[in-house]
XYZ file of C-alpha atoms in Angstrom:
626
model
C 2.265 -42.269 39.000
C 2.233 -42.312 35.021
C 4.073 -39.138 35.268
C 6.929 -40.254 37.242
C 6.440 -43.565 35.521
C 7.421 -41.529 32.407
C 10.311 -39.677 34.294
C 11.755 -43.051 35.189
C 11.633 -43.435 31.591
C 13.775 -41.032 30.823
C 16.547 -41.144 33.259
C 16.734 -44.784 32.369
C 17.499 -43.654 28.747
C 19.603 -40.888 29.590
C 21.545 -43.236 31.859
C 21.907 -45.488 28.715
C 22.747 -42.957 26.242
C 25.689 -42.090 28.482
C 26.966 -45.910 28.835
C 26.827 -45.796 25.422
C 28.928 -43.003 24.861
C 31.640 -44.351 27.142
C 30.982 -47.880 25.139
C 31.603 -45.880 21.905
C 34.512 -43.848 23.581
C 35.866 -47.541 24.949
C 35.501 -49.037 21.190
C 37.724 -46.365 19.813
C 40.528 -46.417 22.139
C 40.980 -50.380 21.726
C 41.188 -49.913 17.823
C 43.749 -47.454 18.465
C 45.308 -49.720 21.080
C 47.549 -51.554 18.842
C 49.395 -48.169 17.891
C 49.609 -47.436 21.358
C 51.439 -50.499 22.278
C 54.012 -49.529 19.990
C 53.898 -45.947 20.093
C 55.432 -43.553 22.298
C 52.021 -43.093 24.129
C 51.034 -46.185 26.049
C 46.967 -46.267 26.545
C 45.522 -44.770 29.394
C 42.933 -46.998 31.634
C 40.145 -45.868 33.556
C 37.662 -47.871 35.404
C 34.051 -46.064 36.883
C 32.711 -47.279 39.764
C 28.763 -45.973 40.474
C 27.174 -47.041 43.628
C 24.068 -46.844 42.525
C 22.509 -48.603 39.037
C 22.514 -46.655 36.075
C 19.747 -44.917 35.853
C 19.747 -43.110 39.228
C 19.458 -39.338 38.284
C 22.356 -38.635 40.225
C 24.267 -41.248 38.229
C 23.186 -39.731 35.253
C 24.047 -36.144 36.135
C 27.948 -37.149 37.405
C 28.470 -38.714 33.703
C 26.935 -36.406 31.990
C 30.054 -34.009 33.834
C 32.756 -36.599 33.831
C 31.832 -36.858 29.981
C 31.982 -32.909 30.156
C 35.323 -32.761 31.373
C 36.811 -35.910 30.378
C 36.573 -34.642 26.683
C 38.508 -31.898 27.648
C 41.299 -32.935 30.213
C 41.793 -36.283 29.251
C 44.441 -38.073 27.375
C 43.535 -38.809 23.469
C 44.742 -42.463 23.796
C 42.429 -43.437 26.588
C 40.215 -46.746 27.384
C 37.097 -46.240 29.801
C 35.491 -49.101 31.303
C 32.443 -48.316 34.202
C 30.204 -50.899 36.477
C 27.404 -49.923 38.748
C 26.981 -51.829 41.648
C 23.510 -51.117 42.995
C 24.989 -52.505 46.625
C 22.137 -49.520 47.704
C 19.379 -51.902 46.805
C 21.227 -55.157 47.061
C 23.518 -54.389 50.226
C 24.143 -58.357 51.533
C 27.307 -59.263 52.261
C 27.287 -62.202 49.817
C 26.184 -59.743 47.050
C 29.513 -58.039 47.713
C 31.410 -61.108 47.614
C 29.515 -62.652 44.183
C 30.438 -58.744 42.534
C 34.132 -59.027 43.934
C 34.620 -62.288 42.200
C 33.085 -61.123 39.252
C 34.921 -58.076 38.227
C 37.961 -59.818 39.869
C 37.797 -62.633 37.358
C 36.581 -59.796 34.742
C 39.474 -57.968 34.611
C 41.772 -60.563 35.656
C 45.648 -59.185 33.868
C 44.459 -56.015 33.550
C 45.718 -53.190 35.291
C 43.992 -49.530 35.862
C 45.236 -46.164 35.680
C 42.936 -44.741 37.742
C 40.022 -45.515 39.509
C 36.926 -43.022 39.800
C 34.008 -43.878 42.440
C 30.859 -42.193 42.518
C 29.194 -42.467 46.154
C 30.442 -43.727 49.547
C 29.563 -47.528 49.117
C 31.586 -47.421 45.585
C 34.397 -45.597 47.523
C 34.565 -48.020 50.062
C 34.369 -51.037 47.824
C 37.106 -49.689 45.581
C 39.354 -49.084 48.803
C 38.906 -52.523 49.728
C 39.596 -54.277 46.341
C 41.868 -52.164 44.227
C 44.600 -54.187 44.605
C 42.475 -57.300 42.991
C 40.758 -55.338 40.591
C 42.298 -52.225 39.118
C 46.384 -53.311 40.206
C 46.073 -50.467 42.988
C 45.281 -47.674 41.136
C 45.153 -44.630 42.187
C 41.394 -43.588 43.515
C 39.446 -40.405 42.559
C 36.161 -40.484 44.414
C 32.819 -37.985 44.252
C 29.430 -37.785 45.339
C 30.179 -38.518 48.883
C 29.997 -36.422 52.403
C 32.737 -35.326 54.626
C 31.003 -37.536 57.188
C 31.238 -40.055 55.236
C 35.348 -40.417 54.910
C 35.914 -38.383 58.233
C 36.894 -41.717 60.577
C 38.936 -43.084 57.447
C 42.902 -42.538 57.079
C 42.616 -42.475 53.304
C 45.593 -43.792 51.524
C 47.801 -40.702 50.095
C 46.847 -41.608 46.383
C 42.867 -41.832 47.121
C 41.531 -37.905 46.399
C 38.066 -36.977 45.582
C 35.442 -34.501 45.763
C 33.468 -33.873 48.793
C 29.631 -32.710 48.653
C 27.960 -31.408 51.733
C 24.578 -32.236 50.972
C 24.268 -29.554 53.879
C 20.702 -30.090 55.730
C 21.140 -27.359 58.448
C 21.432 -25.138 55.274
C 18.410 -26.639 53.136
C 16.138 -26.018 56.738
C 17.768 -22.333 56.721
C 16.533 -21.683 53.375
C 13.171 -23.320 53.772
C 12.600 -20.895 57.073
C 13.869 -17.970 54.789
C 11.006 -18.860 52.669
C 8.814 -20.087 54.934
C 9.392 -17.432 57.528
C 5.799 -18.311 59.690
C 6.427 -22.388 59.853
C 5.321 -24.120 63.028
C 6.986 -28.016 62.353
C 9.731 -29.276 60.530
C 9.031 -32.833 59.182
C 11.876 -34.940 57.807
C 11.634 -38.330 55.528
C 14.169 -41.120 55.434
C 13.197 -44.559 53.666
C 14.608 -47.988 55.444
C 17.184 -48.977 53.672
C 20.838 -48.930 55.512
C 21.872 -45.696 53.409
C 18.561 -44.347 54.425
C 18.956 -44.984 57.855
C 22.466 -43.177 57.924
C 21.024 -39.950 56.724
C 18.274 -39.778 59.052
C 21.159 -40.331 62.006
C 22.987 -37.216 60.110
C 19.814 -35.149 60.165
C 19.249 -35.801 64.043
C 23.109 -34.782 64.634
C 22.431 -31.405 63.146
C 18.702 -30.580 63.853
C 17.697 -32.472 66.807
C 14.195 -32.042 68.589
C 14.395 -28.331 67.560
C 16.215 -26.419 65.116
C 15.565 -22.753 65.229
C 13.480 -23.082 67.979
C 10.965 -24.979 65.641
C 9.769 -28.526 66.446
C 11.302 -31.436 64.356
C 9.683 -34.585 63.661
C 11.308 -37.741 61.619
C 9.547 -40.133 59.442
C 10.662 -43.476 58.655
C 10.025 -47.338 58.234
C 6.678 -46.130 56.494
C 5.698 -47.782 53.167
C 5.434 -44.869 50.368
C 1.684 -44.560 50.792
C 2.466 -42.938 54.367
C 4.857 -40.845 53.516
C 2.422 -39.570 51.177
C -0.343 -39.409 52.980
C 1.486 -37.490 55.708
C 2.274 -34.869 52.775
C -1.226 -34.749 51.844
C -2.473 -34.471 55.653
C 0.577 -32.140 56.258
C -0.422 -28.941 58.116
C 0.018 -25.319 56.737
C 3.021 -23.954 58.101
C 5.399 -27.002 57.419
C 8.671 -27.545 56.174
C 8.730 -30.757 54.947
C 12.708 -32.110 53.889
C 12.714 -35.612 52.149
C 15.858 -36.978 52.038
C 16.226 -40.332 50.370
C 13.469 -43.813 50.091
C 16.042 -46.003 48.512
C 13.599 -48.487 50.296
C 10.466 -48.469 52.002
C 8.919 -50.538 55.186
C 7.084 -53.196 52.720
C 10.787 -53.309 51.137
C 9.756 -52.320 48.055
C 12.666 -50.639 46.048
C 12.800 -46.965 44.863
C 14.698 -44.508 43.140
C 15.573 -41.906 45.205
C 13.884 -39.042 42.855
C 10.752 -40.842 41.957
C 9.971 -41.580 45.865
C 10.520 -37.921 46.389
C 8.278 -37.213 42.905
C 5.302 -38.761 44.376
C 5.320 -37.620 47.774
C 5.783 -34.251 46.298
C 2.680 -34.631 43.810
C -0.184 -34.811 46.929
C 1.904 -32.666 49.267
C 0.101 -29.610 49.972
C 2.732 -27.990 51.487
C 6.646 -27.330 50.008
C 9.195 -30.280 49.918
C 12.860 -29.877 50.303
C 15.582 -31.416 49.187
C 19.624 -31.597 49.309
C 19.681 -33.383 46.301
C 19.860 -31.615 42.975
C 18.669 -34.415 41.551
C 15.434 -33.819 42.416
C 14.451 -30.790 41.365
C 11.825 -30.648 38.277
C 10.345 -34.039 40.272
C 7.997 -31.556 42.743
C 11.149 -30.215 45.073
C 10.571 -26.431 45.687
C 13.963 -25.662 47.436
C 17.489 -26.963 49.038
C 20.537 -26.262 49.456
C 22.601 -28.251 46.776
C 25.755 -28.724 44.909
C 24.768 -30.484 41.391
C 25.951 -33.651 40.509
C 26.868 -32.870 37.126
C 29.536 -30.244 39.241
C 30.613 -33.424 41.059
C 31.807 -35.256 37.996
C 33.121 -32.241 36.150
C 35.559 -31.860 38.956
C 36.517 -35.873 39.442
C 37.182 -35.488 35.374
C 39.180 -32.663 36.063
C 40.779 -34.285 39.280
C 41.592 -37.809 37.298
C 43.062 -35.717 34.174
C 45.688 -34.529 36.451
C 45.983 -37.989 37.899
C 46.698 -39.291 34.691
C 49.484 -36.673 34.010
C 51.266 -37.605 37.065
C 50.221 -34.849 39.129
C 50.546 -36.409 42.649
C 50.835 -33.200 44.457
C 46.810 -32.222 44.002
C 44.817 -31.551 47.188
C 43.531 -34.866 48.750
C 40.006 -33.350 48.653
C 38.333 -30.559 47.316
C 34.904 -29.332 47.982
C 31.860 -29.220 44.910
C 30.458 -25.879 45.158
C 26.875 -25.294 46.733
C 24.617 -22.992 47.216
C 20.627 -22.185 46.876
C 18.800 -23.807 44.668
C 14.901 -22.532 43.871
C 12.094 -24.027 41.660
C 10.186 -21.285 39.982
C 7.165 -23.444 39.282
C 6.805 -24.493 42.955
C 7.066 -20.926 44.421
C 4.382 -20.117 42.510
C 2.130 -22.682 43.213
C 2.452 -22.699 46.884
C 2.387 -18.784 46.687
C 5.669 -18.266 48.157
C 6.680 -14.391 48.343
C 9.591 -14.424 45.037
C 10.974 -11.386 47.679
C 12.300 -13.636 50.053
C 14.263 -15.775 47.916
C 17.776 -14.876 48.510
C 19.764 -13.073 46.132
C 22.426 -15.490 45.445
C 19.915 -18.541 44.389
C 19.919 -19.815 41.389
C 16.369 -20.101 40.153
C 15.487 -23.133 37.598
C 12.146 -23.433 35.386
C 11.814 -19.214 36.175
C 8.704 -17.994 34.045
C 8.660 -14.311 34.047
C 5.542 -12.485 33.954
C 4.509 -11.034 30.853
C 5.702 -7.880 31.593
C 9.152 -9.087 33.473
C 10.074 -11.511 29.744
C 8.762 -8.248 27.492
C 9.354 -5.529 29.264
C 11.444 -3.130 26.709
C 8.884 -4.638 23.914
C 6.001 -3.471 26.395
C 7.369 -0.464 26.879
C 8.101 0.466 23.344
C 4.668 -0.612 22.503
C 3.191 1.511 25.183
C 5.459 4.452 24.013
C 4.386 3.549 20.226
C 0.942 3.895 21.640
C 1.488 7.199 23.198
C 3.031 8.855 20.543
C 0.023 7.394 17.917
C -2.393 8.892 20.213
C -0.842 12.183 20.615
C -0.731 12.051 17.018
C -3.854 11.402 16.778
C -5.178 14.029 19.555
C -2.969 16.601 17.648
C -4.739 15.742 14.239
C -8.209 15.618 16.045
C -7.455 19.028 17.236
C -6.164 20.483 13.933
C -8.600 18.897 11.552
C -11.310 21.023 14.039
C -9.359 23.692 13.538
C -9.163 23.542 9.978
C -12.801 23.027 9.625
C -13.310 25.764 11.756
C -11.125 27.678 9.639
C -12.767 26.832 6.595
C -15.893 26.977 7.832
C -14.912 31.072 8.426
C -12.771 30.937 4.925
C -16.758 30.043 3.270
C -18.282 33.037 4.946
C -15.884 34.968 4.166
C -15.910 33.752 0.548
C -19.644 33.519 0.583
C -19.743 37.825 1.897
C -16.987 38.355 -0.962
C -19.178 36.919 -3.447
C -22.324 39.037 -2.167
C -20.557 41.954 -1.976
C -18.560 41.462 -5.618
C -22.851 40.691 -7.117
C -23.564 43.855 -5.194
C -20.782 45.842 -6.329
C -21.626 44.372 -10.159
C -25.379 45.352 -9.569
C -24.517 48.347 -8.347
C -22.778 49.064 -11.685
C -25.273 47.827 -13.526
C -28.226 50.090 -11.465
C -28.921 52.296 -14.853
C -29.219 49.418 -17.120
C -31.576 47.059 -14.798
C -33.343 50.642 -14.021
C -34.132 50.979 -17.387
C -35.094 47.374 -17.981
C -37.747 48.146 -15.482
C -38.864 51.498 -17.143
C -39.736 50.188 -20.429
C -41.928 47.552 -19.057
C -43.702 50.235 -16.538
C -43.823 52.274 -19.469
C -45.662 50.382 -21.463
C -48.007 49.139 -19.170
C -48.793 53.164 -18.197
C -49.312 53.468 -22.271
C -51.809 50.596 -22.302
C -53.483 51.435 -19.579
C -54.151 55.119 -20.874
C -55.095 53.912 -24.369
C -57.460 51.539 -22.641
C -59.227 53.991 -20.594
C -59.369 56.332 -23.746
C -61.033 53.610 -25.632
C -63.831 52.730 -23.030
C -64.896 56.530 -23.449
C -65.011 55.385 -27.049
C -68.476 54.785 -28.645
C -69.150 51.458 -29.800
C -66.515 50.257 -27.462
C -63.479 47.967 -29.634
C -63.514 44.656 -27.103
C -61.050 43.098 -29.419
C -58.616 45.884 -29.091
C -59.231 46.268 -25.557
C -58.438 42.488 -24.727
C -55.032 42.704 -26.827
C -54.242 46.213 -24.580
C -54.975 44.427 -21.428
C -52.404 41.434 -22.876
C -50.141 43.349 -23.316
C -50.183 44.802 -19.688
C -49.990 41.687 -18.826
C -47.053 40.535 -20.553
C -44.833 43.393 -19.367
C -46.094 43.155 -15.713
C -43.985 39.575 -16.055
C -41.531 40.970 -17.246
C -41.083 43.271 -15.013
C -41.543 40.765 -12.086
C -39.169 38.562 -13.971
C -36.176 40.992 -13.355
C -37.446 42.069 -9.744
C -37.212 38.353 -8.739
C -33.734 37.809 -10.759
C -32.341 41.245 -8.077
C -33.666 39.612 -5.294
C -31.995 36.357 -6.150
C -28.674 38.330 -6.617
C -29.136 40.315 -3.581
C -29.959 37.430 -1.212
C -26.597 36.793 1.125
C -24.913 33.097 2.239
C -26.754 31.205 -0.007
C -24.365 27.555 -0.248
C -27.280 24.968 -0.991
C -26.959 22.743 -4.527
C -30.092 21.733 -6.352
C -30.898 20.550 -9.700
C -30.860 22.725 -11.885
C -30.617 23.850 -15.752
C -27.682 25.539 -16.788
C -28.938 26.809 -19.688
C -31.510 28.493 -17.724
C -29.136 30.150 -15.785
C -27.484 31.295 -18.931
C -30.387 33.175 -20.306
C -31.633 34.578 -17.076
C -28.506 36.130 -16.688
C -28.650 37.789 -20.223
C -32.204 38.842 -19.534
C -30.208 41.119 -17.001
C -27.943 41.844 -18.989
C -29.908 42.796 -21.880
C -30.272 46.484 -21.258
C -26.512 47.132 -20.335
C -25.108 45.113 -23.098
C -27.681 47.110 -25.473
C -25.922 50.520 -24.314
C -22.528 49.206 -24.715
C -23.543 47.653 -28.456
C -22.623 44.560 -27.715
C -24.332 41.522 -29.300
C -24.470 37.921 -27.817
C -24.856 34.804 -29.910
C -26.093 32.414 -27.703
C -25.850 28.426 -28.310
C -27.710 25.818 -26.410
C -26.574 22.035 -27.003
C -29.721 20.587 -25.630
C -32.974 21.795 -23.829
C -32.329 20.957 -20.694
C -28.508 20.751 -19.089
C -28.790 19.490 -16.026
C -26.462 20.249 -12.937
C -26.249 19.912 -9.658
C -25.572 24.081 -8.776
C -26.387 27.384 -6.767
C -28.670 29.826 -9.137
C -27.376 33.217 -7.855
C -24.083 31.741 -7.979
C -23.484 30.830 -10.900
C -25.612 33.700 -12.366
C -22.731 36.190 -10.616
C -20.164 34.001 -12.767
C -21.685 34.144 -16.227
C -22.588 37.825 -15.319
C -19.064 38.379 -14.585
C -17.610 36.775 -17.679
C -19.996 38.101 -19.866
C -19.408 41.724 -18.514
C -15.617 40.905 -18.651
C -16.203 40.022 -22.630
C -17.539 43.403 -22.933
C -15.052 45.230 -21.440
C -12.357 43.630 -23.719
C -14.314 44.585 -26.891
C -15.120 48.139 -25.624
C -12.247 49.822 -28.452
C -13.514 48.371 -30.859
C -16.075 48.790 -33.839
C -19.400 48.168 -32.373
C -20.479 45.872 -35.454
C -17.157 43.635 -34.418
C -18.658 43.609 -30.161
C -19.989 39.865 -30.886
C -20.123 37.928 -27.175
C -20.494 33.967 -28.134
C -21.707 31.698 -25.265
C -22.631 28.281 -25.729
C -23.054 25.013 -23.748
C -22.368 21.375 -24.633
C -22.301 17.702 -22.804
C -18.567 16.782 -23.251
C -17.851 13.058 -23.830
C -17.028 12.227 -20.463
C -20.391 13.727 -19.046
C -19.479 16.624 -17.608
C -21.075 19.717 -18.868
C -19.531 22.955 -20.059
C -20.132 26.494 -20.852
C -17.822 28.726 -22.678
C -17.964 32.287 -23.121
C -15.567 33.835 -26.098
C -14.768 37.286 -27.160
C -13.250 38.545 -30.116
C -11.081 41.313 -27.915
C -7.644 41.856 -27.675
C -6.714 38.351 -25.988
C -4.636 37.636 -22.681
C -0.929 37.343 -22.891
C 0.042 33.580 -22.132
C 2.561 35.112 -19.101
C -0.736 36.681 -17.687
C -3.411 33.398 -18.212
C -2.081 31.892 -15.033
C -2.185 34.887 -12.782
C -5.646 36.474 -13.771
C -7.526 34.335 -10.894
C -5.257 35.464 -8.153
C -6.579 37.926 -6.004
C -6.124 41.869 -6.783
C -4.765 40.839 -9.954
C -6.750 42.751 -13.071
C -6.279 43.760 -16.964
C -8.189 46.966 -16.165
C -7.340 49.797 -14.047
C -10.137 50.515 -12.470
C -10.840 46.988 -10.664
C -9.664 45.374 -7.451
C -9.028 42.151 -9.727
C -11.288 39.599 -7.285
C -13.920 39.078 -10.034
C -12.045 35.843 -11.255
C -10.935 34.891 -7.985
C -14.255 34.897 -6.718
C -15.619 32.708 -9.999
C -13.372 30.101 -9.645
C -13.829 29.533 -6.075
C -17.425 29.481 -6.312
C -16.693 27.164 -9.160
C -14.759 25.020 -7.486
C -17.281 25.056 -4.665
C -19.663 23.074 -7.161
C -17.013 20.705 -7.821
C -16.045 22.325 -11.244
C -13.036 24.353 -13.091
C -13.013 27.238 -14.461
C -9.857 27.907 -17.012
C -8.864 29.870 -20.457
C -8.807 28.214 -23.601
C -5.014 28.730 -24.727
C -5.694 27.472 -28.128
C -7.738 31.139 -28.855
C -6.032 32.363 -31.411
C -8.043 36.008 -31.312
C -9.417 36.976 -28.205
C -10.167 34.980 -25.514
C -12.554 32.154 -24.142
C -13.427 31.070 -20.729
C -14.367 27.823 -19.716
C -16.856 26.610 -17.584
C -16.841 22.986 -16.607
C -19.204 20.969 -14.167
C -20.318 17.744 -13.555
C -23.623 16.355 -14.545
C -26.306 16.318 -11.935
């Protein structure tokens, strides 16, 4: 009830607001009366009859479209004066009489343009006392029925605009929607205007309509009419027409009678009223009111003008009329409402009001997760990829150390000799001196020392080979990189002896620590050493001086450079020398460097020339601390 309470509320002001307008609009014209008096435009007066009080929806609806039109199609120099008689709720004779002697006497030596009446019982009232109260104006009515003025001869200046308020139509529609219904039930209040519309519904539905029973309500106070829509069947149309009054004679607006029936029904109500849809109606077949007073505007306008020769009547447009909200709540199938409906308070589905956002998403989506499927697939790929690229590296890099070693077999053979040498010397002298008479322990235990000291060393070069020879090593450890700097020179020692080379070796601190591959980095110094070598081979063997050293740099990474005093690199040359197949001697394939720097880079270090060398060259070694 607060609800349509509230609703009330609202027509009430909207009904006000739209006096006021025609208040303000009435204001105007009078201050601009004066210069119409003696202008060449005399004023223009119009005088609205409503049946009904003021805040009646329908009321409010037909000015909202007289106001519409009237704006438009009216004369500038216009005065607008309206009265609502309520004879609906207050239908006595007398109160006729008291409201003809009070707009008589109201606009006593005034005379009216026009007359506009909204609803039969302002039509009728006008008819019978224009001649008292507008001067016998000419009369432009609306909001009435063709039953209504059938029986009447209406005067030639008395046109208007005819609504059907079509019931055999609104019960079509319903059955459209409603396709399995069992009972038609129709509601009329008690008051005289009540009364005629339930005689109009029995002319066109009868007992039957359709072949489905019909059943009519009346003289009930509200509270039966709404307990019959609570109690209502399923399977039942139920049409309220209008409760301008109910059996206890309490007084209604049409809307709000229809609002609260419509709040407990549990079945659909129906209406042929516009006016009261968005207060619980679900369906009807309905011209709007607001269409009703567009057209009297329009009608009057040419009135005004002098156009006699309009149609006496014209007929408001109709047609279906569907609440979104109440198909949806009695779960009515949206396929069976008709094409040509118009459909008020529609909420789409989510996917009907975003559907080209939906589907862009979706097609967003797809695309991301191809994308993504495509990247999935090629980042396995290139893993795979490199995973083969490190094998292959890693078997280039054995086969490079093997190659090197192989070049190197006479040298690390003789590094072995002299230690197996020796040890066969000391052994020999050792047995000689047992035979010896008194036996020399001192000099026996330095022999047997010495054996001992070049067994190690001799193991020391067997293990370095079978560090160089072992293949697919990739683990990191800790490790010291100046002890992979001598090691490798402890190979080296024999070779660089027979080419009369001499290495100056520098250690920054004891212990460098890295985080590196042993035999990996051995096969890099070994290859930059032997690469030193070969660039010093023309020269003087007194000038062959190899210089390797190692320092912390002062961003903590660690470094190990190995410089020559050769010939030098061309600065054309620098950039291409750790490319593949590319070489300064003829005799090489030219992967030596190649293979360096990707092991290097493998540890997460560089490996470049120093171009400030003025004589020479120098290699750089740089890795980060462990």
């Amino acid at each position: 009830m607060g609800s349509n309470r509230a609703k009330s509320v609202k027509y009430q002001a909207i009904g006000l607001a739209c006096a006021l307008f025609l208040a303000v609009s009435l204001t105007a014209f009078v201050a601009k009366q004066a210069v119409a008096q003696v202008g060449p435009h005399p004023v223009s007066r119009v005088l609205l009859i409503y049946e009904n009080e003021s805040t009646l929806t329908a009321a409010v609806e037909v000015a909202q479209g007289l106001r519409a039109s009237m704006s438009k199609a009216m004369p500038a120099d216009i005065e607008i004066y309206s009265e609502y008689l309520d004879t609906v709720r207050f239908p006595s004779p007398a109160n006729v009489a008291r409201l003809t002697d009070y707009l008589t006497s109201k606009y006593q030596g005034m005379t009216f343009d026009v007359i506009l009446t909204i609803g039969p019982g302002a039509l009728k009232f006008a008819l019978d006392h224009r001649t008292a109260i507008g001067g016998g104006a000419p009369i432009v009515f609306g909001a009435v029925t063709d039953n209504s003025i059938r029986n009447n001869n209406l005067p030639a200046d008395v046109k208007g605009v005819v609504s059907h308020f079509d019931v055999g139509k609104t019960i079509g529609l319903a059955l459209t929607l409603q396709p399995d219904t069992k009972q038609i039930v129709v509601v009329t209040g008690s008051s005289a205007f009540d009364k005629s519309w339930q005689v109009s519904a029995r002319a066109t539905l009868r007992d039957a309509y359709s072949g489905v029973p019909v059943t009519y309500l009346s003289n009930l106070p509200i509270e039966g009419f709404m307990d019959a829509a609570r109690n209502a069947a399923d399977q039942t149309i139920f049409l309220v027409l209008t409760i301008f009054e109910d059996a206890d004679g309490r007084k209604f607006i049409p809307r709000d009678a229809a609002g609260k029936i419509a709040a407990v029904a549990r079945v659909p109500v129906y209406s042929v009223y516009s006016s009261y849809f968005g207060a619980g109606a679900t369906a009807g077949y309905v011209g709007t009111f607001q269409a009703v007073g567009e057209q009297m505007g329009s009608l009057a306008a040419r009135v005004l003008k002098g156009d006699l020769n309009a149609s006496q009547t014209s007929f408001v447009g109709d047609g279906p009329l569907v609440d979104w909200l109440q198909v949806r709540h009695f779960g009515i199938d949206p396929e069976r409402i008709p094409r040509n409906a118009e459909i008020v308070n529609f909420q789409p589905s989510v996917w009907e009001r975003y559907r080209p956002q939906i589907l862009a998403i979706l097609a967003v989506i797809v695309l991301q997760t191809a994308t993504i499927v495509a990247l999935f697939f090629e980042r396995r790929r290139k893993v795979r990829l490199q995973a083969e690229l490190n094998l292959e590296r890693l078997e280039l890099a054995y086969i490079s150390r093997t190659a090197q070693l192989g070049e190197l077999s006479g040298a690390l053979a003789h590094e072995l000799n002299q230690p197996l040498t020796s040890i066969l010397a000391n052994a020999e002298s050792g047995r000689r001196l047992l035979d010896s008479d008194p036996l020399d322990s001192g000099e026996l235990r330095e022999i047997l020392g010495d054996i001992v000291l070049d067994n190690r060393r001799a193991s020391t070069v067997i293990i370095q080979l079978r560090r160089l020879m072992i293949r697919g090593e990739t683990s990191l450890a800790s490790m010291d990189l100046n002890h992979a700097a001598t090691t490798t020179l402890a190979l080296l020692r024999s070779e660089l002896l027979a080419r009369q080379t001499q290495v100056d070796l520098a250690l920054d601190l004891p212990d460098v620590r890295i985080q590196g591959n042993l035999p990996q980095l051995q096969q890099v110094i070994l290859n930059l050493v032997l690469n030193a070598a070969d660039a010093m081979r023309h020269m003087p063997p007194a000038k062959r001086i190899i210089a390797i050293e190692t320092r912390k740099r002062e961003n903590g990474t660690l470094e190990l450079t190995v410089t020559d005093l050769g010939v030098g690199i061309a600065p054309e040359r620098v950039a291409d020398l750790f490319k593949p197949f590319v070489s300064t001697k003829k005799a090489s394939l030219g992967l030596g460097l190649a293979i360096c720097k990707s092991i290097v880079q493998a540890h997460g270090g560089t490996l470049r020339f120093d171009d400030s060398v003025r004589q020479g060259a120098r290699v750089i070694l740089t890795l980060p601390a462990a």
